[in-house]
Amino acid sequence: MPDAQQTVDPEPEAPAAVSEVDGNGEEATGPRPRRRRGRRIALIVLLVVVLLVGGGVGGGFFYLRSVDSRIERVDAFQDVPQEARPPVAAKGAMNIMILGSDSRDPENTTGSRSDTIIVAHLPKDRKSAELVSIPRDTWVHVPRSKDGRHGDRDAKINAAYAWGGVPLMVQTVEQFTGVRIDHVAIVDFAGFKDIIDAIGGVDIDSEREFASIHPPFRKFTKGVQHMDGETALDWSRQRKQFPDGDFARIRHQQQVIRAILDRAASGGILTSPGKLNDFVKASSAAVSVDKGMSLLDMAGDLRNLRGGNLFFFTSPTRGTGRVGTESVVFPDPTKVRTFYDAVRRDAVKEIVGGAQG
């Protein structure tokens, strides 16, 4: 790693089942995944669609088959050197890399997008799901790109996409975590609005009162409040009002994801053909996945998953600092190694315990 003048914030005690680290994150200047026009749905839409349509609804199979046939496919693994990939350590478990962006973020006046990187771990028994957010400014080693022009040096983790697309991002995340990625999904956070409106809004518990920095400058009160799509999207974008900066944005995104899943499962969408049709119609245009992912298979695997057994974590860090002119997030090497070893081995109790330790 190049010499860095570091300003590292201490890591606070994490709440149950969530690993959080203080730090003043800044907007990334690295790559932004390309999106075809019209993608509108939130990061978790892939799991929500699978859970809802696979949950025993009459005609659900045909809905999901329709989504599966229309969804855009990406070649995520062809250019990943097989000899460099981590071995499969827990047969039957599944790890999905989810790449998100917010193409309509008001702060992105230059066309750049605020990246989200999540490793979603589905244990062998499929009784839970563990979603690990990797801060977009995490300082890691990026392998050399296929064309040989980029990489083979330390950089922000999201540089991998600009230098080598999805395959280099897969290779970078696998090298950083030691976890083998089985599937990839790419979605747009701006789609929070559409999916939340389709399910009638969500209930969000705000940790404090604050005002949005974006028009129309909404006032958010402390405690539980019902939000429509525009309001929830605005809430999930806020970071500058919080001492932990971009980590607050990650935390808010995680809260909205959980709220979407809970609301979708209990808000009557399963028994309303109209609501279900609107939801699935929007979802099918929202996400692209790797060529080998089958939504039909996932529906069977995850039909019993709900918000109560969906756990969120943030990849362990030492805080923030600077490398040259860049503001970055420094991983905690010891905690990273221990935490992702538990993910790799499908040791769910250790994953949750590691977030609390």
Coordinates of C-alpha atoms in Angstrom, one line a residue:
M1 CA 0.0 0.0 0.0
P2 CA 1.4 3.5 -0.8
D3 CA 2.2 5.7 2.1
A4 CA -1.0 7.1 3.6
Q5 CA -1.7 9.9 6.0
Q6 CA -4.4 8.2 8.0
T7 CA -7.2 9.6 10.1
V8 CA -8.7 6.5 11.6
D9 CA -11.8 6.6 13.7
P10 CA -12.3 3.9 16.4
E11 CA -14.7 1.2 15.8
P12 CA -17.8 1.5 18.0
E13 CA -19.6 -1.4 19.6
A14 CA -21.8 -3.0 17.0
P15 CA -25.5 -3.5 17.5
A16 CA -26.8 -7.0 17.5
A17 CA -26.2 -8.8 14.2
V18 CA -24.8 -5.7 12.5
S19 CA -21.2 -4.6 12.2
E20 CA -20.9 -0.8 12.0
V21 CA -17.8 1.3 11.9
D22 CA -17.5 5.1 12.4
G23 CA -16.0 7.0 9.5
N24 CA -16.6 10.0 7.3
G25 CA -17.2 8.5 3.9
E26 CA -17.1 10.6 0.8
E27 CA -18.6 10.1 -2.7
A28 CA -16.6 7.7 -4.7
T29 CA -14.7 8.9 -7.7
G30 CA -14.3 5.4 -9.2
P31 CA -16.4 3.4 -11.6
R32 CA -20.1 3.2 -12.0
P33 CA -21.9 0.2 -13.4
R34 CA -23.6 0.9 -16.7
R35 CA -27.4 0.7 -16.7
R36 CA -29.8 0.4 -19.6
R37 CA -32.5 3.1 -19.6
G38 CA -35.6 2.3 -17.5
R39 CA -34.1 0.3 -14.6
R40 CA -36.0 1.5 -11.6
I41 CA -35.9 -1.0 -8.7
A42 CA -34.1 -1.3 -5.4
L43 CA -31.1 -3.4 -4.5
I44 CA -33.1 -6.2 -2.9
V45 CA -35.6 -6.7 -5.6
L46 CA -34.0 -9.9 -6.7
L47 CA -34.6 -11.6 -3.4
V48 CA -38.0 -10.0 -2.9
V49 CA -39.3 -11.2 -6.2
V50 CA -38.0 -14.7 -5.5
L51 CA -39.5 -14.8 -2.1
L52 CA -42.9 -13.4 -3.0
V53 CA -43.5 -15.3 -6.2
G54 CA -42.0 -18.5 -4.9
G55 CA -44.0 -18.4 -1.7
G56 CA -46.9 -20.6 -2.6
V57 CA -49.0 -18.1 -4.6
G58 CA -51.3 -19.6 -7.1
G59 CA -49.8 -19.0 -10.5
G60 CA -46.5 -17.9 -8.9
F61 CA -44.5 -20.3 -11.0
F62 CA -45.7 -18.7 -14.2
Y63 CA -45.0 -15.2 -12.9
L64 CA -41.5 -16.1 -12.0
R65 CA -40.9 -18.0 -15.2
S66 CA -41.9 -14.8 -17.0
V67 CA -39.5 -12.7 -15.0
D68 CA -36.7 -15.3 -15.5
S69 CA -37.2 -15.3 -19.3
R70 CA -37.1 -11.5 -19.6
I71 CA -34.3 -10.6 -17.2
E72 CA -31.1 -9.3 -18.8
R73 CA -28.1 -11.6 -18.4
V74 CA -24.4 -10.7 -18.0
D75 CA -21.3 -12.8 -18.5
A76 CA -19.9 -12.4 -15.1
F77 CA -17.3 -15.3 -14.9
Q78 CA -15.9 -16.0 -18.3
D79 CA -12.9 -13.7 -17.9
V80 CA -12.2 -14.7 -14.3
P81 CA -9.1 -16.8 -14.1
Q82 CA -10.2 -20.1 -12.6
E83 CA -6.8 -20.8 -11.0
A84 CA -7.1 -17.5 -9.0
R85 CA -10.6 -18.3 -7.6
P86 CA -11.2 -19.5 -4.0
P87 CA -12.2 -23.1 -3.7
V88 CA -15.7 -24.1 -2.7
A89 CA -15.5 -24.5 1.1
A90 CA -19.1 -25.3 2.0
K91 CA -21.0 -27.3 -0.5
G92 CA -24.6 -26.2 -0.8
A93 CA -24.1 -22.7 0.5
M94 CA -24.5 -19.8 -2.0
N95 CA -22.8 -16.4 -2.3
I96 CA -24.3 -13.7 -4.5
M97 CA -22.5 -10.5 -5.2
I98 CA -25.0 -7.6 -5.6
L99 CA -23.8 -4.4 -7.3
G100 CA -26.0 -1.4 -6.9
S101 CA -26.0 2.2 -8.0
D102 CA -28.2 5.3 -7.6
S103 CA -28.4 6.8 -11.1
R104 CA -30.6 9.6 -10.0
D105 CA -28.8 10.7 -6.9
P106 CA -29.2 14.5 -6.7
E107 CA -25.5 14.8 -5.6
N108 CA -24.3 13.2 -8.8
T109 CA -24.1 16.1 -11.1
T110 CA -21.4 14.7 -13.3
G111 CA -23.1 11.5 -14.1
S112 CA -21.2 9.4 -11.5
R113 CA -23.1 7.0 -9.4
S114 CA -22.8 6.0 -5.7
D115 CA -21.9 2.4 -5.7
T116 CA -23.1 -0.3 -3.4
I117 CA -21.4 -3.7 -3.1
I118 CA -23.0 -6.5 -1.1
V119 CA -22.0 -10.1 -0.6
A120 CA -25.2 -12.0 0.2
H121 CA -24.5 -15.3 1.9
L122 CA -27.3 -18.0 1.7
P123 CA -26.5 -20.8 4.1
K124 CA -26.8 -24.5 3.1
D125 CA -30.0 -24.8 5.2
R126 CA -31.5 -21.7 3.6
K127 CA -32.9 -20.7 7.0
S128 CA -31.4 -17.2 6.9
A129 CA -29.5 -14.8 4.7
E130 CA -26.5 -12.7 5.7
L131 CA -25.9 -9.5 3.6
V132 CA -22.4 -8.0 4.0
S133 CA -22.0 -4.4 2.7
I134 CA -18.5 -3.6 1.5
P135 CA -17.9 0.2 1.6
R136 CA -17.3 1.5 -2.0
D137 CA -14.1 3.3 -0.9
T138 CA -12.5 0.2 0.7
W139 CA -8.8 0.2 -0.1
V140 CA -7.9 -3.2 -1.6
H141 CA -5.6 -4.8 -4.1
V142 CA -7.2 -4.9 -7.6
P143 CA -5.9 -7.7 -9.9
R144 CA -4.7 -6.8 -13.4
S145 CA -7.5 -6.3 -15.9
K146 CA -7.8 -8.7 -18.9
D147 CA -6.4 -6.1 -21.3
G148 CA -3.4 -5.6 -19.1
R149 CA -3.8 -1.8 -19.0
H150 CA -5.2 -1.4 -15.4
G151 CA -5.1 -2.9 -12.0
D152 CA -2.4 -5.0 -10.3
R153 CA -2.2 -2.3 -7.7
D154 CA -4.1 -1.0 -4.6
A155 CA -7.1 1.1 -5.2
K156 CA -10.7 1.7 -4.1
I157 CA -12.6 -1.5 -4.5
N158 CA -15.1 0.0 -7.0
A159 CA -12.2 0.8 -9.4
A160 CA -12.4 -2.8 -10.4
Y161 CA -15.6 -2.3 -12.4
A162 CA -14.2 0.6 -14.5
W163 CA -11.1 -1.3 -15.2
G164 CA -12.5 -4.7 -16.0
G165 CA -16.3 -4.8 -15.7
V166 CA -18.2 -7.5 -13.7
P167 CA -15.5 -10.2 -14.1
L168 CA -12.7 -8.0 -12.5
M169 CA -15.1 -7.0 -9.7
V170 CA -15.8 -10.7 -9.1
Q171 CA -12.1 -11.4 -9.0
T172 CA -11.4 -8.4 -6.7
V173 CA -14.1 -9.3 -4.2
E174 CA -13.1 -12.9 -4.2
Q175 CA -9.4 -12.0 -3.6
F176 CA -10.4 -9.5 -0.8
T177 CA -12.8 -11.8 1.0
G178 CA -11.6 -15.3 0.2
V179 CA -15.3 -16.1 -0.5
R180 CA -16.2 -17.8 -3.8
I181 CA -18.9 -15.8 -5.6
D182 CA -21.6 -18.1 -7.2
H183 CA -23.8 -15.5 -8.8
V184 CA -24.0 -11.8 -9.6
A185 CA -27.0 -9.4 -9.6
I186 CA -26.9 -5.7 -10.7
V187 CA -29.6 -3.2 -9.8
D188 CA -30.3 0.5 -9.4
F189 CA -31.1 2.1 -6.0
A190 CA -33.1 4.8 -7.6
G191 CA -35.8 2.1 -8.1
F192 CA -36.6 2.3 -4.4
K193 CA -39.5 4.5 -5.3
D194 CA -41.1 2.1 -7.7
I195 CA -40.9 -1.1 -5.5
I196 CA -41.9 0.7 -2.3
D197 CA -44.9 2.3 -4.0
A198 CA -45.9 -1.0 -5.5
I199 CA -46.2 -2.5 -2.0
G200 CA -47.9 0.5 -0.4
G201 CA -45.0 2.1 1.4
V202 CA -42.7 1.0 4.2
D203 CA -42.3 1.7 7.9
I204 CA -38.8 3.0 8.8
D205 CA -37.5 3.7 12.3
S206 CA -35.2 6.7 12.2
E207 CA -32.6 6.9 14.8
R208 CA -32.8 10.7 15.1
E209 CA -34.5 13.8 13.8
F210 CA -32.9 15.5 10.8
A211 CA -33.6 17.4 7.6
S212 CA -32.8 16.1 4.0
I213 CA -30.2 18.1 2.2
H214 CA -32.0 17.5 -1.1
P215 CA -35.2 19.3 -2.4
P216 CA -37.9 19.4 -1.1
F217 CA -35.9 19.2 2.1
R218 CA -38.1 16.8 4.0
K219 CA -38.1 16.7 7.8
F220 CA -37.5 13.3 9.3
T221 CA -38.6 12.8 12.8
K222 CA -37.2 10.3 15.3
G223 CA -39.0 7.0 15.5
V224 CA -41.2 4.9 13.3
Q225 CA -42.8 6.6 10.3
H226 CA -44.5 5.4 7.2
M227 CA -42.8 6.4 3.9
D228 CA -43.8 6.3 0.3
G229 CA -41.2 5.5 -2.4
E230 CA -39.9 9.1 -2.9
T231 CA -39.6 9.7 0.8
A232 CA -37.8 6.4 1.6
L233 CA -35.4 6.9 -1.3
D234 CA -34.6 10.4 0.0
W235 CA -34.1 9.1 3.5
S236 CA -31.7 6.3 2.3
R237 CA -29.5 8.8 0.5
Q238 CA -28.7 11.0 3.5
R239 CA -25.2 10.8 4.9
K240 CA -23.7 14.3 5.4
Q241 CA -25.8 15.0 8.5
F242 CA -24.3 12.0 10.4
P243 CA -20.9 11.7 12.1
D244 CA -20.3 8.3 10.4
G245 CA -20.9 9.7 6.9
D246 CA -21.2 7.0 4.2
F247 CA -21.6 4.3 6.8
A248 CA -24.9 6.0 7.8
R249 CA -26.0 5.7 4.1
I250 CA -25.2 2.0 4.2
R251 CA -27.1 1.5 7.4
H252 CA -30.2 3.3 6.0
Q253 CA -30.1 1.2 2.9
Q254 CA -30.0 -1.9 5.0
Q255 CA -33.0 -0.7 7.0
V256 CA -35.0 0.0 3.8
I257 CA -34.1 -3.4 2.4
R258 CA -35.5 -5.1 5.5
A259 CA -38.6 -3.0 5.5
I260 CA -39.3 -3.8 1.9
L261 CA -39.0 -7.5 2.5
D262 CA -41.2 -7.4 5.6
R263 CA -43.9 -5.2 3.9
A264 CA -43.9 -7.2 0.7
A265 CA -44.4 -10.4 2.7
S266 CA -47.2 -9.1 5.0
G267 CA -48.8 -6.3 3.1
G268 CA -51.4 -8.2 1.1
I269 CA -49.4 -8.4 -2.2
L270 CA -49.5 -12.2 -2.1
T271 CA -53.3 -12.2 -2.2
S272 CA -53.7 -9.3 -4.6
P273 CA -53.2 -10.3 -8.3
G274 CA -53.2 -6.7 -9.3
K275 CA -50.5 -5.7 -6.8
L276 CA -48.5 -8.8 -7.6
N277 CA -48.6 -8.2 -11.3
D278 CA -47.5 -4.5 -10.9
F279 CA -44.7 -5.6 -8.6
V280 CA -43.4 -8.4 -10.9
K281 CA -43.8 -6.3 -14.1
A282 CA -41.6 -3.5 -12.6
S283 CA -39.1 -6.0 -11.2
S284 CA -38.5 -7.8 -14.5
A285 CA -37.1 -4.6 -16.1
A286 CA -35.0 -3.7 -13.1
V287 CA -32.2 -6.2 -12.6
S288 CA -29.6 -8.1 -14.6
V289 CA -28.0 -11.3 -13.3
D290 CA -25.3 -13.7 -14.4
K291 CA -26.1 -16.3 -17.1
G292 CA -26.2 -19.2 -14.6
M293 CA -28.7 -17.8 -12.1
S294 CA -32.2 -19.4 -12.1
L295 CA -34.9 -17.5 -10.2
L296 CA -37.1 -20.6 -10.3
D297 CA -34.5 -22.6 -8.4
M298 CA -34.0 -19.7 -5.9
A299 CA -37.7 -19.5 -5.3
G300 CA -37.8 -23.0 -4.0
D301 CA -34.7 -22.5 -1.9
L302 CA -35.8 -19.2 -0.2
R303 CA -39.5 -19.5 0.1
N304 CA -39.4 -19.3 3.9
L305 CA -37.0 -16.4 4.2
R306 CA -38.4 -13.3 5.9
G307 CA -37.0 -10.1 7.4
G308 CA -36.7 -11.7 10.8
N309 CA -34.0 -14.1 9.5
L310 CA -32.3 -11.5 7.2
F311 CA -29.1 -10.2 8.8
F312 CA -27.0 -7.2 7.8
F313 CA -23.3 -6.5 8.3
T314 CA -20.7 -4.1 7.2
S315 CA -17.3 -5.4 6.2
P316 CA -14.8 -4.8 9.1
T317 CA -12.7 -1.7 8.8
R318 CA -10.2 0.4 10.8
G319 CA -11.9 3.6 9.8
T320 CA -11.1 6.2 7.1
G321 CA -7.9 8.0 6.0
R322 CA -6.2 9.3 2.9
V323 CA -4.0 7.8 0.3
G324 CA -2.5 10.7 -1.7
T325 CA -5.5 12.9 -2.6
E326 CA -8.1 10.1 -2.1
S327 CA -10.3 9.6 0.9
V328 CA -10.5 5.8 1.5
V329 CA -11.7 3.2 4.0
F330 CA -9.1 1.0 5.4
P331 CA -10.0 -2.7 6.1
D332 CA -9.1 -4.3 9.4
P333 CA -7.0 -7.2 8.1
T334 CA -7.4 -9.4 11.2
K335 CA -11.1 -9.0 11.5
V336 CA -11.6 -9.2 7.7
R337 CA -9.8 -12.6 7.7
T338 CA -11.8 -14.0 10.6
F339 CA -15.2 -12.7 9.5
Y340 CA -15.0 -13.9 5.9
D341 CA -13.5 -17.2 6.9
A342 CA -16.8 -17.8 8.8
V343 CA -18.7 -16.8 5.7
R344 CA -16.6 -19.1 3.5
R345 CA -17.2 -22.0 5.9
D346 CA -21.0 -21.3 6.2
A347 CA -20.6 -20.8 9.9
V348 CA -23.6 -18.6 10.6
K349 CA -23.2 -18.4 14.3
E350 CA -19.6 -17.2 13.9
I351 CA -20.7 -14.7 11.3
V352 CA -23.2 -13.1 13.7
G353 CA -20.9 -13.5 16.7
G354 CA -18.0 -11.9 14.7
A355 CA -20.2 -8.8 14.0
Q356 CA -20.7 -8.3 17.8
G357 CA -17.1 -8.9 18.8

